[in-house]
CSV table of C-alpha atoms in Angstrom, one decimal:
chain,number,residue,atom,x,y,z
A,98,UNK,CA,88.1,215.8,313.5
A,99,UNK,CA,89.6,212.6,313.6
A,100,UNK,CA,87.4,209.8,314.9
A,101,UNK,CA,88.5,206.6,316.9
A,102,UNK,CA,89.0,203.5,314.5
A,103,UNK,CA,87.5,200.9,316.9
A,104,UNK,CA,84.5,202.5,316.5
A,105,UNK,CA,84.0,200.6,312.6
A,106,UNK,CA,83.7,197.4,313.5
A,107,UNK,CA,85.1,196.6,309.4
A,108,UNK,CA,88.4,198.0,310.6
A,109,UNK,CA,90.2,195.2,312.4
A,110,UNK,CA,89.8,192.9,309.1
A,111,UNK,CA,91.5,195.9,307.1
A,112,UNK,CA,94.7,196.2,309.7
A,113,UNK,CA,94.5,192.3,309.7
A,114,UNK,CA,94.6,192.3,306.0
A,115,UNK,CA,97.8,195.3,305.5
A,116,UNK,CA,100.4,192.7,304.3
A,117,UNK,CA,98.1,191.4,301.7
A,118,UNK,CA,97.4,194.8,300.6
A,119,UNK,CA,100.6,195.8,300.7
A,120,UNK,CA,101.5,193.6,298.8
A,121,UNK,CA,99.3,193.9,296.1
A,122,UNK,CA,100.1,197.6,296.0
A,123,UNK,CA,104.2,196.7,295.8
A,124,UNK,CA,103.1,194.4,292.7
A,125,UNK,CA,101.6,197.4,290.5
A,126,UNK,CA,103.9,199.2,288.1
A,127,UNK,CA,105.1,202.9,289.1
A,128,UNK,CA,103.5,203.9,285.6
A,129,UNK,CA,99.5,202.7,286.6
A,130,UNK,CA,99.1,205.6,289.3
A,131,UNK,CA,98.0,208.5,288.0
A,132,UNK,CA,98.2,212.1,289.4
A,133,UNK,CA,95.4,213.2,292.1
A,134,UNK,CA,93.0,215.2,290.0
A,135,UNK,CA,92.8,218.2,292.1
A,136,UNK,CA,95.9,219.8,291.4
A,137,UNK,CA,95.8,222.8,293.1
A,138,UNK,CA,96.1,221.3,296.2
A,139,UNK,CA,99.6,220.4,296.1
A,140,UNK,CA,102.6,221.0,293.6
A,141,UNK,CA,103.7,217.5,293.1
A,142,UNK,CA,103.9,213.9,294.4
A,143,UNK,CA,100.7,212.7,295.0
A,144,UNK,CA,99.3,209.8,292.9
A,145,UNK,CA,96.7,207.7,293.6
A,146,UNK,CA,95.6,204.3,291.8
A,147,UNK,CA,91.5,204.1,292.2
A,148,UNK,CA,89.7,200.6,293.2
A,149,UNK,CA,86.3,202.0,294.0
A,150,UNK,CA,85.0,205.7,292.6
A,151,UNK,CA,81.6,206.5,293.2
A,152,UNK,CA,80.1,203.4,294.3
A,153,UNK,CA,81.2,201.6,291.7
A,154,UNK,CA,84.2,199.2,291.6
A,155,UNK,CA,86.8,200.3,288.7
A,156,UNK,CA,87.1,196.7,287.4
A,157,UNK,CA,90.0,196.9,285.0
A,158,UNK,CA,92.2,198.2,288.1
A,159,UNK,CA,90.7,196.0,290.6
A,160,UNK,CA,91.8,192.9,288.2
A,161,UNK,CA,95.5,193.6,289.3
A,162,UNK,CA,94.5,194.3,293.3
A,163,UNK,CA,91.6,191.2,293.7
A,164,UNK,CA,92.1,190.8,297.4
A,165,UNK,CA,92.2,194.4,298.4
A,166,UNK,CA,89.0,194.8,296.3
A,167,UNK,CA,87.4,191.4,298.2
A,168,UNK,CA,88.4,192.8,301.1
A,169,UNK,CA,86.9,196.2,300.6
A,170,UNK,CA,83.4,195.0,299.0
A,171,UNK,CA,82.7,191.9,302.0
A,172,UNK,CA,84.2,194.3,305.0
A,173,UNK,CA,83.3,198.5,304.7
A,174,UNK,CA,79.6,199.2,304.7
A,175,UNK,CA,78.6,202.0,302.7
A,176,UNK,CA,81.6,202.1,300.3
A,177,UNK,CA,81.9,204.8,297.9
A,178,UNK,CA,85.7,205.7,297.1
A,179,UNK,CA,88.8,203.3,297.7
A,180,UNK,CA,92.6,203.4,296.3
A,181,UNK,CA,96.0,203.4,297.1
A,182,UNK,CA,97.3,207.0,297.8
A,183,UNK,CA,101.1,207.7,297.2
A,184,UNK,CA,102.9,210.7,298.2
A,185,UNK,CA,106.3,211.5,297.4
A,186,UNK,CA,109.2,212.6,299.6
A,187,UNK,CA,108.9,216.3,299.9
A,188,UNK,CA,104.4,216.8,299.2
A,189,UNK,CA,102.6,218.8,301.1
A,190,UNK,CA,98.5,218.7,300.6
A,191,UNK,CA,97.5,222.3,301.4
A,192,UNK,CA,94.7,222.9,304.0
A,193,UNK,CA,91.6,222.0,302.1
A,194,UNK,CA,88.0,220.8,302.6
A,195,UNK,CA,86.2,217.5,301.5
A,196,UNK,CA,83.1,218.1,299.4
A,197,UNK,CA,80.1,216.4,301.5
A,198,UNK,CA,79.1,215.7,305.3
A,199,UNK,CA,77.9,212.2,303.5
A,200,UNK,CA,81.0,210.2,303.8
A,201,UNK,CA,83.9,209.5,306.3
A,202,UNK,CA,87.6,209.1,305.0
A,203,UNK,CA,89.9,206.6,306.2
A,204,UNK,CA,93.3,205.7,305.5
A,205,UNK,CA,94.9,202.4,306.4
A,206,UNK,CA,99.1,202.9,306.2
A,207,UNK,CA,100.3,200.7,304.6
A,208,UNK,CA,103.9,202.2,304.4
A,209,UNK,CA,105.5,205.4,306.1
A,210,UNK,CA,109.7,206.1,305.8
A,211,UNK,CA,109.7,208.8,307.3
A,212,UNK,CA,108.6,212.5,309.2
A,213,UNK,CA,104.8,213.1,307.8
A,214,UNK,CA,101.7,213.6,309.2
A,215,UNK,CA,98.0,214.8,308.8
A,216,UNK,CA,96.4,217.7,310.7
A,217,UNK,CA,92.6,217.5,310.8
A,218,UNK,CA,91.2,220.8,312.7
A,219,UNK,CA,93.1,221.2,315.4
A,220,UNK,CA,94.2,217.5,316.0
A,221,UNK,CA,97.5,215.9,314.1
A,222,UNK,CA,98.3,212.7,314.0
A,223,UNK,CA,101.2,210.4,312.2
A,224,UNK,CA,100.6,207.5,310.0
A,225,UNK,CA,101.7,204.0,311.4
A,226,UNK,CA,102.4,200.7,309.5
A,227,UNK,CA,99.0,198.7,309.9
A,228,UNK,CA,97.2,201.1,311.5
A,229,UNK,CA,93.9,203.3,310.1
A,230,UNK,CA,93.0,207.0,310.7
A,231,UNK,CA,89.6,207.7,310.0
A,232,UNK,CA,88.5,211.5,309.8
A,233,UNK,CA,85.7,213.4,309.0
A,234,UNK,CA,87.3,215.4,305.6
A,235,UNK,CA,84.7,218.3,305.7
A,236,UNK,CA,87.0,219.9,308.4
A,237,UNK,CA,89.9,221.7,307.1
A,238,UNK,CA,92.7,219.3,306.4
A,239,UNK,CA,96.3,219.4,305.4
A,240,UNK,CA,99.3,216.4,304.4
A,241,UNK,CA,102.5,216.3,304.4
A,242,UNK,CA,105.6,213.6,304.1
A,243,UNK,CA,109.3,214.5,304.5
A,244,UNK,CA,110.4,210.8,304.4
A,245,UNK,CA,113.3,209.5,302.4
A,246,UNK,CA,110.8,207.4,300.4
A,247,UNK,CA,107.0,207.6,300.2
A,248,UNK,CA,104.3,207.3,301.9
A,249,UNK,CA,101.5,205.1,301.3
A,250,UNK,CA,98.3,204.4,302.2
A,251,UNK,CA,95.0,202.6,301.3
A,252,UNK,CA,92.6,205.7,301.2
A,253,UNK,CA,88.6,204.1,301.3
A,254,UNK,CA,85.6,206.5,301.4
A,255,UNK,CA,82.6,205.4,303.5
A,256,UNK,CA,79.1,206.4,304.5
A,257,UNK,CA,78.7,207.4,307.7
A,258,UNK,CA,75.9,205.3,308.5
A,259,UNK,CA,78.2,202.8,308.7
A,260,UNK,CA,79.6,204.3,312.2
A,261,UNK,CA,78.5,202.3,315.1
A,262,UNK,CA,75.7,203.9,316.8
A,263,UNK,CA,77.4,205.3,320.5
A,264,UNK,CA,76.7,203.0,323.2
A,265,UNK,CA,74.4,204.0,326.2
């Protein structure tokens, strides 16, 4: 189930901030991503390039990405997984569960060339330069990009405590 952005109040600083994080992804070399770990989800052409595992900043990457990782730590609440998520012309994420009810995923595009999109549930939606999607990743989710190049976004794990309480 995808859940409407404007209801993080931290999400307006990250769309603000997509050129600077863009930019700091376009500065890292190809070589520094590394494969997602769960492999059986996909055949090839997704790498990822972690900020933020666990709660806990990974500090020799977030040397080379310092706004991006300022950005993160002053803006989302609750902060538990963040890095840049790269897929490949041609990857497809097969439909697949997250692992706890605890968190919220979001994923800020910071570039899309092409046909791709994300079905959470019952819902799809397509990534947009600058924009975020933010779902809840315990519903049964699937990726894919057909693009001519790749598809990237800045991929941040949240608590969901940090959702606005609904207005009465």
């Amino acid at each position: 189930m995808f859940l409407p952005a404007d209801r993080f109040p931290f999400v307006a600083a990250l769309c603000a901030a997509c050129p600077a994080v863009r930019g700091e992804y376009e500065a890292l070399l190809p070589g520094e991503f590394q494969a997602w770990p769960e492999t059986r989800l996909y055949r090839q052409g997704w790498d990822v390039y972690g900020l933020h595992a666990a709660g806990r900043r990974l500090t020799y990457n977030a040397i080379y990405c310092p706004a991006t990782t300022q950005l993160l730590e002053r803006n989302v609440p609750g902060l538990v997984n963040a890095g840049y998520s790269r897929l490949a012309p041609g990857t497809h994420i097969v439909p697949h569960t997250g692992y706890t009810s605890d968190v919220l995923r979001l994923h800020l595009t910071l570039k899309n060339t092409g046909n791709g999109g994300l079905r959470v549930g019952s819902q799809l939606r397509r990534w947009i330069e600058g924009e975020c999607l933010v779902f809840d990743d315990t519903v049964e989710h699937e990726a894919w990009h057909h693009g001519p190049g790749e598809r990237v976004v800045l991929l941040v794990d949240f608590l969901r405590t940090a959702e606005r309480a609904p207005e009465v």
